[in-house]
Amino acid sequence: MQGSTPRHLRLTQWRSSRRRHQWSCSVCLARNVHDETVEPAPRREGSFSRPGRQAASGVSQSFNKGAAMTTHACAILCIALFCVSAPAEDWTHYGRDEGRVSSSPLSLRPEDSIGAAQWTTSVGPGGESLAFLGQSSVVQSGDNVVALGWVDGVFAAIDVFASTGAVRWWTPVAAPTLDSWSSPAIDANNQCVIVASATQLQALDLQTGAVRWTANTQNDIANASPMVTTDLGLRDRALITDFGFSGQSGLLYAINVDPFDPVENPYQPGQIVWSVGVGPLSGASPARFEDKVIIATSDGRIAAYPIDTAAPPEPVWESFNPTGLGFFGTISVRGGFAYAASYAFNGGQLAANLVKLDASDGTVIWSTPSNRTDAIPIPTDDGHILLSSGLVGFGSMPSLQLFEDLGSSASLLWDTFLDGGPTLGYWTHTPIVIESPHGLQAIVSEPPQGDPFGPAVRSVRVDLTKSPGQPGFVIETLEGAGASAMGGGGRLYGIGPGGIVARVIPIAPCPADFNSSGTVDVFDIIAFLQAYAANDPAADLNNDGVIDFFDLQGFLGLFASGCP
């Protein structure tokens, strides 16, 4: 009987079963992709090609319509039975989630303005003066928005209501050292926020701010933000690195976040399960790929470690930057690949490099010159990578860079500084990409004024289908704050000199509601498949002039995400 199985085991079994079925969905669809190639339709102005996708996946640009009925039936079963999930609205980590891909699928049209702030938080519940850690990221889950800053000069974690901006609670935490701009992470399962600062990792109750547990690190934490798992049954972990340099090794820690269980999880909450010396580390926020955690070191290594183990682990794989440059930031993981950007202490605008690796074994796929940065590379679903980078001096200038993934290589499409665009991007700032069906966009902070680690005074929304010199590249300027999170209900959050600022995103009609009924249901699946089979232009979801497997794949993703 179901009741005889503990809840946590049922949940784990359901998650495992769902992953298997989603994998089966992909296999079923892939088996119906024909290897016949047809001449693609002319590309529309302003649209992107998807370079290298055939080389990367072995899938041609055309979809075999002869297998359409089989594929359609498979798609209906996959979506209706297994692929429907709650909208991925929360922004629980620096870089959104465990994979650190700072993007959102919101349906935002370029012509729709985000506009003025909905609310700004600058004062505590007792009239306290609030100031926030400028280059740190806001995180959000449900009605909780959490940031780090000072309350009347006392460093604290500060929680505000997402709906109103009113302060729910604030709790003093260890003040940062080494000019650190670490961000918190939210453990939604255990309803707490995890803060990394100085030599402490602390879990605070999400509703009251009470300290749940404290773990101490050997060294100070410098710019690294915690990662927390939520799908390992009773054995979820928080991962963090501390600072290491020269002969002093930095460590990677796995800390238990779940309740004690004598069999499944013989650790108290906050207990360090394992730690391992990695070498020189700074800003190495852990990122996740499947059952592994991946970090990059300041001596140019990228390594993956198993998460769910009791003993200090050896690397599953280890790779080295082909240029020998070090990494001082966070890796992102998407589609089975890991992306990392290095920092060069001298040289010009392209003195550093961006690398792509196979996340399963660490094979370096390509390396291409880039501007220096500690920010996270943002890979997009259509084969591009956005990078915020640079600072004034030492041969570099702040810039936003867009790269094109060509499969076995990559090329720089543009750099806002080199190509005469606006002053955007910064070595400590990770933008937000909006992967809208109405066109790829990004919200990017301008470099801070004065204090290099202070808050940005404005952010800019740009159209990534255009180059920096084209009219319409800058869609709008948002005064008052930078941009660091795009959370539930279509809200944009950022930190500015005046506090936390929230704006409402004017979401366009939901593309998953294909029949415009106001409800996302099986009738939207039927309507899309009918349009797809009839070669109706409405089924060309990615606007590339070809109705093919990639449009079907895109609709699967849209339907699974639901509507914001």
Coordinates of C-alpha atoms in Angstrom, one line a residue:
M1 CA 0.0 0.0 0.0
Q2 CA 1.1 3.6 -0.7
G3 CA 0.6 4.4 3.0
S4 CA 3.2 1.9 4.0
T5 CA 6.0 3.7 2.1
P6 CA 7.5 6.7 3.9
R7 CA 6.7 10.0 2.3
H8 CA 10.3 10.9 1.5
L9 CA 10.8 7.6 -0.3
R10 CA 7.6 8.0 -2.3
L11 CA 8.7 11.5 -3.3
T12 CA 12.1 10.2 -4.3
Q13 CA 10.5 7.3 -6.3
W14 CA 8.2 9.7 -8.1
R15 CA 11.0 12.0 -9.0
S16 CA 13.1 9.1 -10.3
S17 CA 10.2 7.8 -12.3
R18 CA 9.4 11.2 -13.7
R19 CA 13.0 11.6 -14.9
R20 CA 12.9 8.2 -16.5
H21 CA 9.7 9.0 -18.4
Q22 CA 11.1 12.4 -19.5
W23 CA 14.1 10.6 -20.8
S24 CA 11.8 8.2 -22.6
C25 CA 10.0 11.1 -24.1
S26 CA 13.2 12.4 -25.6
V27 CA 14.1 9.0 -27.0
C28 CA 10.7 8.5 -28.5
L29 CA 10.8 11.9 -30.2
A30 CA 14.4 11.4 -31.4
R31 CA 13.6 8.1 -33.0
N32 CA 11.2 9.8 -35.3
V33 CA 13.7 12.4 -36.5
H34 CA 14.7 11.6 -40.1
D35 CA 18.2 12.1 -41.3
E36 CA 17.1 13.5 -44.6
T37 CA 18.2 17.2 -45.1
V38 CA 16.1 19.7 -47.0
E39 CA 17.1 23.3 -47.9
P40 CA 15.9 25.5 -45.1
A41 CA 13.7 28.5 -45.7
P42 CA 15.5 31.9 -45.9
R43 CA 16.2 33.2 -42.4
R44 CA 14.0 36.1 -41.3
E45 CA 15.6 39.4 -40.5
G46 CA 16.6 39.7 -36.9
S47 CA 16.4 35.9 -36.3
F48 CA 19.2 33.7 -35.3
S49 CA 20.4 30.6 -37.0
R50 CA 21.2 27.6 -34.8
P51 CA 24.8 27.1 -35.8
G52 CA 26.4 23.7 -35.4
R53 CA 23.3 22.0 -34.1
Q54 CA 23.5 19.2 -36.7
A55 CA 27.2 18.5 -35.8
A56 CA 26.4 18.6 -32.1
S57 CA 23.3 16.4 -32.1
G58 CA 23.4 14.4 -35.3
V59 CA 19.9 15.7 -36.0
S60 CA 19.2 17.3 -39.3
Q61 CA 17.2 20.5 -39.8
S62 CA 14.2 18.8 -41.2
F63 CA 11.7 16.7 -39.3
N64 CA 10.2 13.7 -41.0
K65 CA 6.6 14.5 -41.4
G66 CA 6.0 10.8 -42.4
A67 CA 6.6 9.9 -38.8
A68 CA 4.4 12.8 -37.6
M69 CA 1.5 10.7 -36.3
T70 CA 3.8 8.5 -34.3
T71 CA 5.7 11.5 -32.9
H72 CA 2.5 13.4 -32.2
A73 CA 1.0 10.5 -30.2
C74 CA 4.3 10.2 -28.3
A75 CA 4.3 13.9 -27.7
I76 CA 0.8 13.9 -26.3
L77 CA 1.5 11.1 -24.0
C78 CA 4.8 12.6 -22.8
I79 CA 3.3 16.1 -22.2
A80 CA 0.0 15.0 -20.7
L81 CA 1.4 12.3 -18.5
F82 CA 4.9 13.2 -17.4
C83 CA 6.1 16.5 -18.6
V84 CA 3.7 18.9 -17.0
S85 CA 5.2 20.6 -14.0
A86 CA 4.7 23.8 -12.0
P87 CA 6.1 26.9 -13.6
A88 CA 9.8 27.3 -12.9
E89 CA 9.3 30.8 -11.4
D90 CA 11.5 30.9 -8.3
W91 CA 15.1 32.3 -8.4
T92 CA 16.6 30.4 -5.5
H93 CA 20.3 30.8 -6.3
Y94 CA 22.8 33.2 -7.7
G95 CA 22.3 32.5 -11.4
R96 CA 18.7 31.2 -10.8
D97 CA 19.2 27.5 -9.8
E98 CA 21.8 24.8 -9.3
G99 CA 22.8 24.9 -12.9
R100 CA 23.6 28.6 -12.6
V101 CA 22.0 29.5 -16.0
S102 CA 20.7 33.1 -15.4
S103 CA 17.8 33.1 -17.8
S104 CA 14.0 33.1 -17.8
P105 CA 11.5 31.9 -20.4
L106 CA 9.0 34.7 -19.8
S107 CA 7.0 35.7 -22.8
L108 CA 8.0 39.4 -23.1
R109 CA 7.6 41.4 -26.3
P110 CA 10.2 44.0 -27.2
E111 CA 7.6 46.6 -27.7
D112 CA 6.2 46.1 -24.1
S113 CA 7.9 48.3 -21.5
I114 CA 8.8 47.1 -18.0
G115 CA 8.7 50.6 -16.7
A116 CA 8.8 52.0 -13.2
A117 CA 9.3 50.3 -9.9
Q118 CA 6.4 48.5 -8.2
W119 CA 8.1 48.9 -4.8
T120 CA 11.5 49.9 -3.3
T121 CA 12.7 48.7 0.1
S122 CA 15.0 51.0 2.0
V123 CA 13.6 51.1 5.5
G124 CA 13.2 48.3 8.1
P125 CA 10.0 47.6 10.1
G126 CA 11.2 49.8 13.0
G127 CA 12.5 52.6 10.7
E128 CA 16.0 51.2 10.5
S129 CA 18.1 52.4 7.6
L130 CA 18.8 49.6 5.0
A131 CA 21.8 49.4 2.6
F132 CA 22.4 46.4 0.5
L133 CA 25.5 44.5 -0.7
G134 CA 25.7 46.0 -4.2
Q135 CA 27.1 43.2 -6.4
S136 CA 25.4 40.4 -4.5
S137 CA 22.2 38.8 -6.0
V138 CA 18.7 38.8 -4.6
V139 CA 17.1 35.4 -4.3
Q140 CA 13.4 34.6 -4.3
S141 CA 11.0 31.7 -3.5
G142 CA 7.3 32.3 -3.3
D143 CA 6.6 35.5 -1.3
N144 CA 10.1 35.5 0.1
V145 CA 12.8 37.8 -1.3
V146 CA 16.1 37.7 0.5
A147 CA 19.2 39.9 0.1
L148 CA 22.3 40.7 2.2
G149 CA 23.1 44.1 3.5
W150 CA 23.3 46.4 6.5
V151 CA 20.5 47.3 9.0
D152 CA 21.6 50.5 10.8
G153 CA 25.2 49.4 10.1
V154 CA 24.8 45.8 11.2
F155 CA 25.4 43.2 8.5
A156 CA 22.3 41.0 8.1
A157 CA 20.2 38.8 5.9
I158 CA 17.0 40.7 5.1
D159 CA 13.8 39.1 4.0
V160 CA 11.0 41.1 2.3
F161 CA 7.5 40.2 1.0
A162 CA 7.6 39.8 -2.7
S163 CA 4.1 41.2 -3.0
T164 CA 4.7 44.5 -1.1
G165 CA 8.4 45.0 -0.4
A166 CA 7.7 45.2 3.4
V167 CA 10.5 43.7 5.6
R168 CA 9.4 40.4 7.0
W169 CA 12.5 39.9 9.2
W170 CA 16.2 40.6 9.4
T171 CA 18.9 38.6 11.2
P172 CA 22.5 39.6 11.9
V173 CA 25.0 37.3 10.2
A174 CA 28.8 37.4 10.0
A175 CA 30.1 40.4 8.1
P176 CA 31.8 39.6 4.8
T177 CA 35.6 39.6 4.4
L178 CA 37.9 40.1 1.4
D179 CA 35.3 42.5 -0.2
S180 CA 33.1 39.4 -0.8
W181 CA 29.8 39.8 -2.6
S182 CA 28.5 36.3 -2.0
S183 CA 24.8 35.7 -2.5
P184 CA 22.4 33.6 -0.4
A185 CA 20.5 30.5 -1.6
I186 CA 17.0 29.3 -0.7
D187 CA 16.4 25.7 0.4
A188 CA 12.7 25.5 -0.5
N189 CA 12.4 21.9 0.9
N190 CA 13.5 22.9 4.4
Q191 CA 12.1 26.4 4.1
C192 CA 15.3 28.2 5.0
V193 CA 17.7 30.6 3.4
I194 CA 21.4 29.7 3.4
V195 CA 23.9 32.5 3.9
A196 CA 27.7 32.2 3.2
S197 CA 29.8 34.9 4.9
A198 CA 33.2 35.2 6.6
T199 CA 33.9 31.6 7.8
Q200 CA 30.3 30.6 8.3
L201 CA 27.5 29.0 6.4
Q202 CA 24.2 29.6 8.2
A203 CA 20.6 28.4 7.6
L204 CA 17.9 30.9 8.6
D205 CA 14.2 30.0 8.9
L206 CA 12.4 31.4 5.9
Q207 CA 9.4 32.7 7.9
T208 CA 11.0 33.9 11.1
G209 CA 14.7 34.4 10.4
A210 CA 15.7 32.2 13.3
V211 CA 19.1 30.5 13.0
R212 CA 18.5 26.8 12.3
W213 CA 22.2 25.8 12.1
T214 CA 25.7 27.1 11.6
A215 CA 28.6 25.4 9.8
N216 CA 32.1 26.8 10.1
T217 CA 34.6 26.7 7.2
Q218 CA 38.4 26.6 7.5
N219 CA 39.0 29.7 5.5
D220 CA 37.1 32.9 4.7
I221 CA 34.5 32.6 1.9
A222 CA 35.3 35.0 -0.9
N223 CA 32.6 35.7 -3.5
A224 CA 31.4 32.1 -3.5
S225 CA 27.6 31.5 -3.2
P226 CA 26.1 28.3 -1.9
M227 CA 24.3 25.7 -3.9
V228 CA 21.7 23.5 -2.3
T229 CA 20.2 20.3 -3.7
T230 CA 16.5 19.4 -3.3
D231 CA 16.1 16.0 -4.9
L232 CA 18.3 13.6 -3.0
G233 CA 15.6 12.3 -0.7
L234 CA 16.7 12.6 2.9
R235 CA 20.3 13.4 1.8
D236 CA 20.2 16.9 0.4
R237 CA 23.3 18.9 0.7
A238 CA 24.5 22.5 0.6
L239 CA 27.8 22.9 -1.3
I240 CA 30.2 25.8 -0.8
T241 CA 33.9 26.7 -1.3
D242 CA 36.2 28.9 0.7
F243 CA 39.2 30.9 -0.3
G244 CA 42.5 29.4 -1.1
F245 CA 45.7 30.9 -2.5
S246 CA 49.4 30.1 -2.9
G247 CA 50.2 27.3 -0.5
Q248 CA 46.9 27.5 1.3
S249 CA 44.3 25.2 -0.4
G250 CA 40.7 26.2 -0.6
L251 CA 38.1 23.6 0.3
L252 CA 34.9 22.3 -1.2
Y253 CA 32.3 21.4 1.5
A254 CA 29.2 19.3 1.4
I255 CA 26.9 20.1 4.4
N256 CA 23.8 18.2 5.4
V257 CA 20.6 20.3 5.2
D258 CA 18.0 17.5 5.9
P259 CA 16.7 16.1 9.2
F260 CA 18.7 13.4 11.0
D261 CA 17.8 9.8 10.0
P262 CA 19.8 6.9 11.6
V263 CA 19.8 4.9 8.4
E264 CA 19.3 7.2 5.4
N265 CA 21.1 10.3 6.7
P266 CA 23.1 9.9 9.9
Y267 CA 24.0 13.6 10.1
Q268 CA 22.6 16.5 12.0
P269 CA 21.4 19.6 10.0
G270 CA 24.5 21.8 9.5
Q271 CA 27.0 19.0 9.9
I272 CA 29.8 18.8 7.4
V273 CA 29.4 15.5 5.6
W274 CA 32.7 15.8 3.7
S275 CA 35.2 18.4 2.7
V276 CA 38.1 18.2 0.2
G277 CA 41.1 20.4 -0.6
V278 CA 40.9 21.7 -4.1
G279 CA 43.7 24.2 -4.5
P280 CA 43.5 28.0 -5.0
L281 CA 39.9 29.2 -5.0
S282 CA 38.1 32.5 -5.2
G283 CA 34.5 33.0 -6.2
A284 CA 34.1 29.3 -7.0
S285 CA 30.3 29.0 -6.5
P286 CA 29.5 25.3 -7.1
A287 CA 27.3 24.3 -10.0
R288 CA 25.5 21.0 -10.5
F289 CA 25.4 18.5 -13.3
E290 CA 23.3 15.4 -12.5
D291 CA 24.9 13.8 -9.4
K292 CA 28.1 15.9 -9.6
V293 CA 29.2 19.3 -8.4
I294 CA 31.5 21.2 -10.7
I295 CA 33.9 24.0 -9.7
A296 CA 36.6 26.1 -11.4
T297 CA 39.8 27.1 -9.7
S298 CA 42.0 30.1 -9.9
D299 CA 44.9 28.1 -11.2
G300 CA 42.8 27.1 -14.3
R301 CA 41.4 23.8 -13.4
I302 CA 37.8 22.6 -13.7
A303 CA 36.8 19.6 -11.7
A304 CA 33.7 17.5 -10.9
Y305 CA 33.0 15.7 -7.6
P306 CA 30.2 13.3 -6.6
I307 CA 27.7 14.9 -4.2
D308 CA 26.1 12.0 -2.4
T309 CA 29.1 10.4 -0.7
A310 CA 30.3 10.1 2.9
A311 CA 34.0 10.1 2.4
P312 CA 36.0 13.0 1.0
P313 CA 35.8 12.3 -2.8
E314 CA 38.3 12.2 -5.5
P315 CA 37.4 14.2 -8.7
V316 CA 35.2 12.3 -11.2
W317 CA 37.1 14.2 -13.8
E318 CA 39.5 17.1 -14.0
S319 CA 40.3 19.4 -16.9
F320 CA 42.6 22.4 -17.5
N321 CA 42.1 25.7 -19.2
P322 CA 44.0 25.5 -22.5
T323 CA 45.3 29.1 -22.0
G324 CA 46.5 28.4 -18.5
L325 CA 44.5 31.4 -17.2
G326 CA 42.6 31.0 -13.9
F327 CA 38.9 31.1 -13.1
F328 CA 37.6 33.4 -10.4
G329 CA 33.8 32.9 -10.9
T330 CA 31.1 30.4 -11.4
I331 CA 30.4 27.7 -14.1
S332 CA 27.0 27.3 -15.8
V333 CA 25.7 24.0 -16.9
R334 CA 23.1 23.5 -19.7
G335 CA 22.3 20.7 -22.1
G336 CA 25.1 18.5 -20.8
F337 CA 27.8 21.1 -21.2
A338 CA 29.6 23.3 -18.8
Y339 CA 30.7 26.9 -19.5
A340 CA 33.4 28.8 -17.7
A341 CA 35.1 32.2 -18.3
S342 CA 38.5 33.2 -17.1
Y343 CA 40.1 36.3 -15.7
A344 CA 43.3 37.9 -17.2
F345 CA 45.2 40.4 -15.1
N346 CA 46.6 42.2 -18.1
G347 CA 46.3 42.3 -21.9
G348 CA 43.5 43.8 -24.0
Q349 CA 39.7 43.4 -24.4
L350 CA 40.1 39.7 -25.5
A351 CA 42.9 38.7 -23.2
A352 CA 40.9 36.1 -21.3
N353 CA 38.9 33.1 -22.6
L354 CA 35.5 31.3 -22.6
V355 CA 35.5 27.5 -22.6
K356 CA 32.9 24.9 -23.2
L357 CA 33.3 21.4 -21.7
D358 CA 31.4 18.1 -21.8
A359 CA 29.9 18.0 -18.3
S360 CA 29.9 14.2 -18.2
D361 CA 33.7 13.7 -18.7
G362 CA 35.3 17.1 -18.7
T363 CA 36.4 17.1 -22.4
V364 CA 37.2 20.6 -23.6
I365 CA 35.0 21.2 -26.6
W366 CA 36.3 24.6 -27.5
S367 CA 38.0 27.7 -26.1
T368 CA 37.6 31.2 -27.5
P369 CA 39.1 34.7 -26.6
S370 CA 36.9 36.8 -24.3
N371 CA 37.0 39.8 -22.0
R372 CA 38.1 39.1 -18.4
T373 CA 35.3 38.4 -15.9
D374 CA 34.2 36.7 -12.7
A375 CA 30.6 36.6 -14.0
I376 CA 28.7 33.5 -15.1
P377 CA 28.5 32.7 -18.8
I378 CA 24.8 32.4 -19.9
P379 CA 24.2 29.7 -22.6
T380 CA 20.9 30.1 -24.4
D381 CA 18.7 27.4 -25.9
D382 CA 19.4 28.6 -29.4
G383 CA 23.2 28.2 -29.3
H384 CA 24.5 31.5 -28.0
I385 CA 26.4 32.5 -24.9
L386 CA 26.1 35.9 -23.2
L387 CA 29.0 37.2 -21.1
S388 CA 29.2 40.3 -18.9
S389 CA 32.8 41.3 -18.4
G390 CA 35.6 43.9 -18.1
L391 CA 36.5 46.8 -15.9
V392 CA 38.0 50.2 -16.5
G393 CA 41.8 49.8 -16.7
F394 CA 44.5 47.2 -17.1
G395 CA 43.8 47.0 -20.8
S396 CA 40.1 46.2 -20.4
M397 CA 36.8 48.1 -20.5
P398 CA 33.4 47.0 -19.3
S399 CA 31.4 45.2 -22.0
L400 CA 28.7 42.8 -22.9
Q401 CA 29.7 40.0 -25.3
L402 CA 27.6 37.6 -27.3
F403 CA 29.2 34.4 -28.7
E404 CA 27.9 31.9 -31.2
D405 CA 28.3 28.2 -30.5
L406 CA 29.4 26.5 -33.7
G407 CA 29.6 23.0 -32.3
S408 CA 33.3 22.3 -32.2
S409 CA 34.2 26.0 -32.0
A410 CA 32.8 29.4 -31.1
S411 CA 33.0 32.9 -32.4
L412 CA 32.5 36.4 -30.9
L413 CA 29.5 38.0 -32.6
W414 CA 29.9 41.4 -30.9
D415 CA 31.3 43.3 -27.9
T416 CA 29.5 46.4 -26.8
F417 CA 32.7 48.3 -26.2
L418 CA 34.5 47.2 -29.4
D419 CA 31.4 47.7 -31.6
G420 CA 30.4 51.2 -30.4
G421 CA 27.5 50.2 -28.1
P422 CA 26.4 51.5 -24.7
T423 CA 28.5 51.0 -21.6
L424 CA 27.1 47.8 -20.3
G425 CA 28.4 44.8 -18.3
Y426 CA 30.9 44.4 -15.6
W427 CA 33.3 41.7 -14.3
T428 CA 31.2 41.1 -11.2
H429 CA 27.7 41.3 -12.7
T430 CA 25.7 38.4 -14.2
P431 CA 22.9 39.7 -16.4
I432 CA 19.5 38.0 -16.9
V433 CA 18.6 36.6 -20.3
I434 CA 14.9 36.5 -21.3
E435 CA 14.4 33.6 -23.7
S436 CA 11.1 34.9 -25.0
P437 CA 9.3 33.4 -28.0
H438 CA 9.2 37.1 -29.1
G439 CA 12.9 37.3 -29.4
L440 CA 16.0 36.9 -27.2
Q441 CA 16.6 39.8 -24.8
A442 CA 18.7 40.6 -21.8
I443 CA 18.6 42.9 -18.8
V444 CA 22.1 44.1 -17.9
S445 CA 23.3 46.4 -15.2
E446 CA 25.6 49.3 -16.0
P447 CA 28.9 49.3 -14.1
P448 CA 28.6 50.8 -10.6
Q449 CA 29.6 54.4 -10.0
G450 CA 32.3 55.1 -7.5
D451 CA 32.6 52.0 -5.3
P452 CA 33.6 49.2 -7.6
F453 CA 31.6 46.7 -5.4
G454 CA 28.7 49.0 -4.9
P455 CA 25.2 48.8 -6.5
A456 CA 24.4 49.8 -10.1
V457 CA 22.3 52.9 -10.5
R458 CA 20.5 51.6 -13.6
S459 CA 20.0 48.6 -15.8
V460 CA 19.4 48.4 -19.6
R461 CA 17.2 46.0 -21.5
V462 CA 18.7 45.0 -24.8
D463 CA 17.5 43.1 -27.9
L464 CA 20.0 40.3 -28.5
T465 CA 18.8 39.7 -32.0
K466 CA 20.4 43.0 -32.9
S467 CA 24.0 44.2 -32.8
P468 CA 25.1 47.1 -30.5
G469 CA 25.2 49.6 -33.3
Q470 CA 21.7 48.8 -34.7
P471 CA 18.7 50.9 -33.9
G472 CA 16.5 49.1 -31.3
F473 CA 19.4 47.4 -29.6
V474 CA 18.6 49.3 -26.4
I475 CA 14.9 48.6 -25.7
E476 CA 14.6 50.6 -22.5
T477 CA 16.6 51.9 -19.6
L478 CA 15.5 51.1 -16.0
E479 CA 16.6 53.7 -13.5
G480 CA 17.3 53.1 -9.8
A481 CA 18.9 49.6 -9.6
G482 CA 20.8 46.8 -11.3
A483 CA 19.2 43.5 -12.1
S484 CA 19.9 40.2 -10.5
A485 CA 16.8 38.0 -10.3
M486 CA 13.6 37.4 -12.2
G487 CA 11.2 35.6 -9.9
G488 CA 7.6 34.5 -9.4
G489 CA 4.8 36.4 -10.9
G490 CA 7.0 37.9 -13.5
R491 CA 8.9 40.3 -11.2
L492 CA 12.3 41.7 -11.8
Y493 CA 14.5 42.3 -8.7
G494 CA 17.7 44.3 -8.3
I495 CA 19.8 46.2 -5.8
G496 CA 20.3 50.0 -6.2
P497 CA 21.6 52.8 -4.0
G498 CA 18.1 53.3 -2.7
G499 CA 17.5 49.7 -1.8
I500 CA 15.9 46.6 -3.3
V501 CA 13.8 47.5 -6.3
A502 CA 11.0 45.3 -7.8
R503 CA 9.4 45.8 -11.2
V504 CA 6.5 43.9 -12.9
I505 CA 7.3 42.3 -16.2
P506 CA 4.4 42.9 -18.7
I507 CA 4.1 39.2 -19.8
A508 CA 2.6 38.7 -23.2
P509 CA -0.1 36.1 -23.9
C510 CA 1.3 32.7 -22.8
P511 CA 2.6 30.8 -25.8
A512 CA 1.8 27.5 -24.1
D513 CA -1.9 28.5 -24.3
F514 CA -1.8 27.8 -28.0
N515 CA -5.5 28.0 -28.6
S516 CA -5.9 31.2 -26.5
S517 CA -8.5 29.7 -24.3
G518 CA -7.0 31.1 -21.1
T519 CA -6.1 27.6 -19.9
V520 CA -3.1 25.4 -20.6
D521 CA -4.5 22.0 -21.2
V522 CA -4.5 19.0 -23.7
F523 CA -6.5 21.1 -26.2
D524 CA -3.4 23.3 -26.6
I525 CA -1.4 20.2 -27.5
I526 CA -4.0 19.2 -30.1
A527 CA -4.1 22.7 -31.6
F528 CA -0.3 22.9 -31.9
L529 CA 0.0 19.4 -33.4
Q530 CA -2.7 20.3 -36.0
A531 CA -0.8 23.5 -36.9
Y532 CA 2.4 21.6 -37.0
A533 CA 1.1 18.9 -39.3
A534 CA -0.4 21.5 -41.6
N535 CA 2.8 23.5 -41.9
D536 CA 0.9 26.5 -40.4
P537 CA 3.3 29.4 -39.8
A538 CA 1.9 29.6 -36.2
A539 CA 3.8 26.4 -35.4
D540 CA 7.2 28.1 -36.2
L541 CA 7.7 29.0 -32.6
N542 CA 11.4 29.9 -33.0
N543 CA 10.7 32.1 -36.0
D544 CA 13.5 30.6 -38.1
G545 CA 11.4 30.0 -41.2
V546 CA 11.4 26.3 -40.8
I547 CA 8.7 24.2 -39.1
D548 CA 10.7 21.3 -37.7
F549 CA 11.6 19.2 -34.7
F550 CA 13.0 22.2 -32.9
D551 CA 9.6 23.9 -32.9
L552 CA 8.0 20.7 -31.4
Q553 CA 10.7 20.5 -28.8
G554 CA 10.2 24.2 -28.0
F555 CA 6.5 23.6 -27.5
L556 CA 7.2 20.7 -25.2
G557 CA 9.3 23.0 -23.0
L558 CA 6.7 25.8 -23.1
F559 CA 3.9 23.5 -22.1
A560 CA 5.9 21.9 -19.3
S561 CA 6.7 25.3 -17.9
G562 CA 3.0 26.4 -18.0
C563 CA 2.2 30.1 -17.8
P564 CA 3.8 32.6 -15.3

